[in-house]
Coordinates of C-alpha atoms and ligand atoms in Angstrom, one line a residue:
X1 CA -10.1 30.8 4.1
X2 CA -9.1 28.2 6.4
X3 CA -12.0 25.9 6.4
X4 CA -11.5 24.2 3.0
X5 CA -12.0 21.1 1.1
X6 CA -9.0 19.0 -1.0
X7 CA -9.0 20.2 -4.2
X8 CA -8.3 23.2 -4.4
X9 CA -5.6 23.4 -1.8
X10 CA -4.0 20.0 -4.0
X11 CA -4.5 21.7 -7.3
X12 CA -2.2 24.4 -6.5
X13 CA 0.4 21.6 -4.8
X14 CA 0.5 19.9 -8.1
X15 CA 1.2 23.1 -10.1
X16 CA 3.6 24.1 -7.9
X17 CA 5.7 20.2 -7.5
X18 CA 5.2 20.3 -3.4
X19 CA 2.8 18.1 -1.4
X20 CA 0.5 18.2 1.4
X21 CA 0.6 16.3 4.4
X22 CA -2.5 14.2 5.0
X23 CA -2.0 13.0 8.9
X24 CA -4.0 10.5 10.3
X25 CA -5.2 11.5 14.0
X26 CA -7.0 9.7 16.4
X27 CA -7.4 12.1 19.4
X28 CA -8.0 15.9 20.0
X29 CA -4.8 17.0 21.2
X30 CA -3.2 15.0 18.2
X31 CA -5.5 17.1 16.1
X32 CA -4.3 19.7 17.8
X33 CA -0.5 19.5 17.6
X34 CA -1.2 18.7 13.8
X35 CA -2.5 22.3 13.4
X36 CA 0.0 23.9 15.2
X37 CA 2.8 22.1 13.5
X38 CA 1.4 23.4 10.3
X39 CA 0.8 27.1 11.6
X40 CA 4.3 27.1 12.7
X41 CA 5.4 26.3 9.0
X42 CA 3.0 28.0 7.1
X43 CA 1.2 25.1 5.3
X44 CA -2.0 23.8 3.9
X45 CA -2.8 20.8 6.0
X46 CA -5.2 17.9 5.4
X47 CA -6.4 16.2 8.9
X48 CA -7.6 12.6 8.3
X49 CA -9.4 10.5 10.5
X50 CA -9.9 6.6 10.2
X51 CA -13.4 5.2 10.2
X52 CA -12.7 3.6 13.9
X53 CA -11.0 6.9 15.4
X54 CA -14.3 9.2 14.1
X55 CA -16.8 6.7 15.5
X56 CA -15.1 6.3 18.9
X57 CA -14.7 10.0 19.4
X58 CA -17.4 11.0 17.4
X59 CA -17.9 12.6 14.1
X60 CA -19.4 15.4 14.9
X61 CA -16.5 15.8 17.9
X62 CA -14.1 15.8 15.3
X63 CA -16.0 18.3 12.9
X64 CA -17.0 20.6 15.9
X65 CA -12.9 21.0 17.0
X66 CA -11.8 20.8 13.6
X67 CA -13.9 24.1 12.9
X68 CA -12.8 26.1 16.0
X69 CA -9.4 24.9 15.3
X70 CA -9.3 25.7 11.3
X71 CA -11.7 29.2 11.8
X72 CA -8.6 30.9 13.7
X73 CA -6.1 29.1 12.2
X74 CA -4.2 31.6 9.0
X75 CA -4.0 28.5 6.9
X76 CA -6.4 26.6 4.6
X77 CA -7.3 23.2 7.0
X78 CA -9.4 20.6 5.3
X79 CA -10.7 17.4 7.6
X80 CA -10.8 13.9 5.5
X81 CA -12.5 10.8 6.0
X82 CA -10.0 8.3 5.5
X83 CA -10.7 5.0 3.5
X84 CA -14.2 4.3 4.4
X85 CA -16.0 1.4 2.8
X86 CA -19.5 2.4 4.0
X87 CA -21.0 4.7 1.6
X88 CA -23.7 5.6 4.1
X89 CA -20.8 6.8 6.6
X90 CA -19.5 8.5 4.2
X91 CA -22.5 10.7 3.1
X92 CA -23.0 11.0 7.4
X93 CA -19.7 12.4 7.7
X94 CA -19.9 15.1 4.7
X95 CA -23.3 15.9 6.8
X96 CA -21.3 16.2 10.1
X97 CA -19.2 18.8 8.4
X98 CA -16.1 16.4 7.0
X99 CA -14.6 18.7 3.8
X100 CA -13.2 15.2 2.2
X101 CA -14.1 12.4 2.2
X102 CA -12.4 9.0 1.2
X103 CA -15.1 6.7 -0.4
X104 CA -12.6 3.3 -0.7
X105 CA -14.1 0.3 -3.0
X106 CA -11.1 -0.8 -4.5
X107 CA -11.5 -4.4 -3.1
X108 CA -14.5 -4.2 -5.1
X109 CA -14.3 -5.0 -9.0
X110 CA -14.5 -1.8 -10.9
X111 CA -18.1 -1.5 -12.0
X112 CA -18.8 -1.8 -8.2
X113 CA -16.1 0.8 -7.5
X114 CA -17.5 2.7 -9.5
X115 CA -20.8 2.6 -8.6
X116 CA -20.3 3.6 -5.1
X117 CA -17.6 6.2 -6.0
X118 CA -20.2 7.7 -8.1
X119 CA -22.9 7.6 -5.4
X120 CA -21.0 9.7 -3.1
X121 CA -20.0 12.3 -5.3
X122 CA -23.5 13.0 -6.3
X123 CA -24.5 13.1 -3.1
X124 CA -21.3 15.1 -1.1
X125 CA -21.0 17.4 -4.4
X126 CA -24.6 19.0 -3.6
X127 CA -23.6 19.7 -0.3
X128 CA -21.3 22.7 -1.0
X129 CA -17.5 22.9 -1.6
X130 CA -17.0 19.2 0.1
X131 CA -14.6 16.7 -2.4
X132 CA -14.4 13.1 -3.0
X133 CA -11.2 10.5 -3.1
X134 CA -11.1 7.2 -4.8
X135 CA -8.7 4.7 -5.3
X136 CA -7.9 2.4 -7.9
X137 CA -6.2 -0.6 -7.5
X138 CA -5.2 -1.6 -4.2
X139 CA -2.7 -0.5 -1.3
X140 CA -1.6 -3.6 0.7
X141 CA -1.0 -3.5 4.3
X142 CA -3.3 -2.6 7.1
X143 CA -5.1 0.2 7.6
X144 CA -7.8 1.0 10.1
X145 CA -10.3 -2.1 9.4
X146 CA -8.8 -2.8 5.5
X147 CA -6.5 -5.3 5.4
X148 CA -5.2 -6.4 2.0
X149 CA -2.5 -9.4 1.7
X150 CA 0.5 -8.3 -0.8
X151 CA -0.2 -11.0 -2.9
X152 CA -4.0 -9.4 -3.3
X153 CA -2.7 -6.4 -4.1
X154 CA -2.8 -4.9 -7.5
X155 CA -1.6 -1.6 -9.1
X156 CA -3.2 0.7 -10.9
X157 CA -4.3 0.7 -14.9
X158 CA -3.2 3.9 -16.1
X159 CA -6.4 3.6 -18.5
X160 CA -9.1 2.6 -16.3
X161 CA -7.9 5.1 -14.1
X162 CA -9.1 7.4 -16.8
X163 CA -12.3 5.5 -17.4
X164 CA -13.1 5.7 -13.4
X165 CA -11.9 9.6 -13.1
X166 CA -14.5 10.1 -15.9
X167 CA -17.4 7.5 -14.7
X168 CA -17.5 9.1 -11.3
X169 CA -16.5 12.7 -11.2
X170 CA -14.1 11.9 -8.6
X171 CA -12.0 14.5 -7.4
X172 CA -8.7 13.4 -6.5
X173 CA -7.5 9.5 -7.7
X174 CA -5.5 7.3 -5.0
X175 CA -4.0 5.2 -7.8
X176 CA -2.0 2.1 -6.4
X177 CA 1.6 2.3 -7.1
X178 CA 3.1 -0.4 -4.5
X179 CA 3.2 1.8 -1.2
X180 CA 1.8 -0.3 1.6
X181 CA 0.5 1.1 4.9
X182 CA 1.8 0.2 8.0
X183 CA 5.2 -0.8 8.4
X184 CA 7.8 -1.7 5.0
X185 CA 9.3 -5.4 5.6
X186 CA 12.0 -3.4 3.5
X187 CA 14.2 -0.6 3.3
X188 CA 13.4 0.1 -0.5
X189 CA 10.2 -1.3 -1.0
X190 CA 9.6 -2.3 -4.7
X191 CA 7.4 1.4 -6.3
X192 CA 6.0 1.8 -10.0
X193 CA 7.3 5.6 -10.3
X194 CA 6.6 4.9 -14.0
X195 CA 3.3 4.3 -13.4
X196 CA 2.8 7.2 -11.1
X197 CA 4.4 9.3 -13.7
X198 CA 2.1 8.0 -16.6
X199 CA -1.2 8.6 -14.3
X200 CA 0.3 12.5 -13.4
X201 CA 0.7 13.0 -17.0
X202 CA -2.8 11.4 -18.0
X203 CA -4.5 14.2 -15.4
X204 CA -2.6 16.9 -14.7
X205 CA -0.1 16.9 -17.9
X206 CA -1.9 20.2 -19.2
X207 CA -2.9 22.1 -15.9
X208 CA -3.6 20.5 -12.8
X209 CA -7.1 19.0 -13.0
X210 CA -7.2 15.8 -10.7
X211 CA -5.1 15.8 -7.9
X212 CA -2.8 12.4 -7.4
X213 CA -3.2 10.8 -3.8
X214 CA 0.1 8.5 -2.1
X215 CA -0.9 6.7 0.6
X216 CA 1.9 4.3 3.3
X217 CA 4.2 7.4 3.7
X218 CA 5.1 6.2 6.9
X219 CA 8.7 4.5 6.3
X220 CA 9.8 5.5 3.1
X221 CA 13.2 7.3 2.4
X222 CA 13.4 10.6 2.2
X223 CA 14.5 10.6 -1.6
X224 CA 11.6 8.0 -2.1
X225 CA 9.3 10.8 -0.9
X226 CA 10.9 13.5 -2.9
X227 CA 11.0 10.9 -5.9
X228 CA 7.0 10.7 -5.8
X229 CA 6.3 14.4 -5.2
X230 CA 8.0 15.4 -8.1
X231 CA 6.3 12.7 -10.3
X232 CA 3.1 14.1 -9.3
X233 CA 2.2 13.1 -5.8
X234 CA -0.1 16.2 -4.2
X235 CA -1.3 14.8 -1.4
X236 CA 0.6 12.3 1.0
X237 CA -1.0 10.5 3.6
X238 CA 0.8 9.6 7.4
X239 CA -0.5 7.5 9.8
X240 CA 1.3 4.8 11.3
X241 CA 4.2 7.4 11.9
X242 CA 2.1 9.5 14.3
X243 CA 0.5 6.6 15.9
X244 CA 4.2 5.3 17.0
X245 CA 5.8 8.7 18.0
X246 CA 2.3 9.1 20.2
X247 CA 2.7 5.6 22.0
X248 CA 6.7 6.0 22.3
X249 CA 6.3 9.7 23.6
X250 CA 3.9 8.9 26.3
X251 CA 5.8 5.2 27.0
X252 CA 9.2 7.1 27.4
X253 CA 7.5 10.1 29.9
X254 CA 5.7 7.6 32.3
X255 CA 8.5 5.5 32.3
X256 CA 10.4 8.2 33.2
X257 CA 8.0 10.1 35.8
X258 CA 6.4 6.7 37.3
X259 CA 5.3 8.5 40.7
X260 CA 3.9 11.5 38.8
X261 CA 0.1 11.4 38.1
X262 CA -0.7 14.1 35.8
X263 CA -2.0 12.7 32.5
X264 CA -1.4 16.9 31.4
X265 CA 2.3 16.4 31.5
X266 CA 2.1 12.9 29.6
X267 CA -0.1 14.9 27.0
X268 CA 2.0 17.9 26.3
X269 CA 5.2 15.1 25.9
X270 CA 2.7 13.8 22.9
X271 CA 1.7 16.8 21.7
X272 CA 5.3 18.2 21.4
X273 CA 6.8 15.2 19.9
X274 CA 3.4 15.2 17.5
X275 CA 4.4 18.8 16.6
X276 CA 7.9 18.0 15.9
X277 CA 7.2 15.0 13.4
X278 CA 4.7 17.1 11.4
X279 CA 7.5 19.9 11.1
X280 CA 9.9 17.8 9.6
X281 CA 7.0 15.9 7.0
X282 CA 5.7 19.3 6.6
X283 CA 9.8 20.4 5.6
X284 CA 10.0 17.1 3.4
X285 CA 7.3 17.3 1.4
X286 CA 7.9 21.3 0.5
X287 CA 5.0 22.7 1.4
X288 CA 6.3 24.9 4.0
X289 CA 5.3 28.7 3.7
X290 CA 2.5 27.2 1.0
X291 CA -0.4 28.6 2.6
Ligands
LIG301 P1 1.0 4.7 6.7 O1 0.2 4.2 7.9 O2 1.8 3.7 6.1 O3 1.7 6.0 7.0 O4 -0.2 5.0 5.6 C1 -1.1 6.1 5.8 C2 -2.1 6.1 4.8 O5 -1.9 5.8 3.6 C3 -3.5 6.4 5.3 O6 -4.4 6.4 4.3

């Protein structure tokens, strides 16, 4: 049961109004502390990796932990590819054992988009119970090695959004709402909950069928998360939060212990503050005692 892909796991969040955490790691013991986290709250948990992260510690590193992690783990785990523009890395990281994978041509116009959506889902879709993400329109911010200017980014059409869904068999549809990754230059950034709502209701107004995707969750309010699971958000994706609790966590214990040398004890100060920030995301997002 616990290794998994997406869908399934998202199709019952978006039933049931809760989400699941999608966390962005770029180490082992962040993958780790991300399991245990979960385990510890009883959730469904999506691990993502960026493109960068998976080719510096390897793919198949990943997948190989990932599996002895999620095998005695007494949740459903899946592992995600997160926003790779390659569609040959994509396919290579479905092989290496990936259960998700994130196939991200939105910069591209949207015959292009979905052209390449469509090539990976024919070609992850044969390979067992593996799913696809896609996003339409396009998330400003950086992330990983996509970087998109605000005034290039542009929000999702409700009715090609139905067109794409149905041109590429996609599983679950990143629409862009205005969430941004990285850091929010405000308090309440500017959101289209209307048009998240009207893309919920297009897909999953009578049953669930296609999971809805939020990415930037790092920095919005509380009530703003809440706001967006209830319209429909399943899936919610975290990255920028763990990579600044990880740098601050081992900053603050070496600057505190500067004539210790035992990278163990700076690694368990991670690793515990890790755990603690995916227990409260885990407690925001309602998917506690899910799995
Ligand atoms: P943040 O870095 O803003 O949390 O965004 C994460 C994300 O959407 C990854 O795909």
């Amino acid at each position: 049961m616990s290794i998994v892909s997406a869908k399934e796991m998202l199709l019952k969040a978006t039933e049931e109004k809760y989400a699941v955490g999608a966390f962005n790691v770029t180490n082992i013991i962040q993958m780790e502390a991300v399991v245990e986290a979960a385990v510890n709250k009883k959730s469904p948990l999506i691990i993502q990796t960026s493109v960068t992260p998976s080719k510096f510690i390897g793919k198949d590193v990943f997948s190989a932990v990932y599996r002895v992690l999620a095998e005695s783990a007494p949740i459903p785990i899946c592992l995600h590819l997160d926003h790779c523009t390659d569609v040959q890395y994509c396919k290579d990281c479905a092989d290496a054992g990936y259960t998700n994978i994130m196939i991200d041509a939105s910069k591209q116009v949207f015959e292009e988009n979905v052209r390449q959506t469509k090539e990976v889902c024919n070609y992850v879709h044969k390979l067992g119970d593996i799913t696809v993400e896609g996003e339409l329109g396009t998330v400003s911010g950086v992330e990983d090695q996509i970087k998109v200017a605000e005034d290039e980014a542009a929000l999702c059409d409700p009715d090609k959004a139905v067109e794409f869904v149905e041109a590429t068999g996609v599983d679950l549809l990143a629409p862009a709402i205005g969430t941004a990754h990285g850091i929010y230059k405000t308090k309440n950034p500017k959101l289209d909950f209307e048009r998240l709502e009207k893309i919920s209701k297009l897909f999953n107004g009578h049953g669930a069928k296609v999971p809805i995707v939020i990415h930037g969750g790092t920095g919005l309010q509380p009530d703003v998360v809440k706001r967006l699971v209830s319209l429909g958000g399943a899936k919610f994706n975290v990255s920028t939060n763990l990579k600044h609790v990880w740098i601050d966590s081992v900053y603050d214990y070496i600057s505190a212990h500067r004539e210790e040398y035992n990278p163990g004890k700076v690694d368990k100060a991670a690793r515990e503050a890790t755990i603690k920030l995916i227990e409260s995301w885990i407690d925001l997002l309602g998917s506690a005692g899910k799995a």
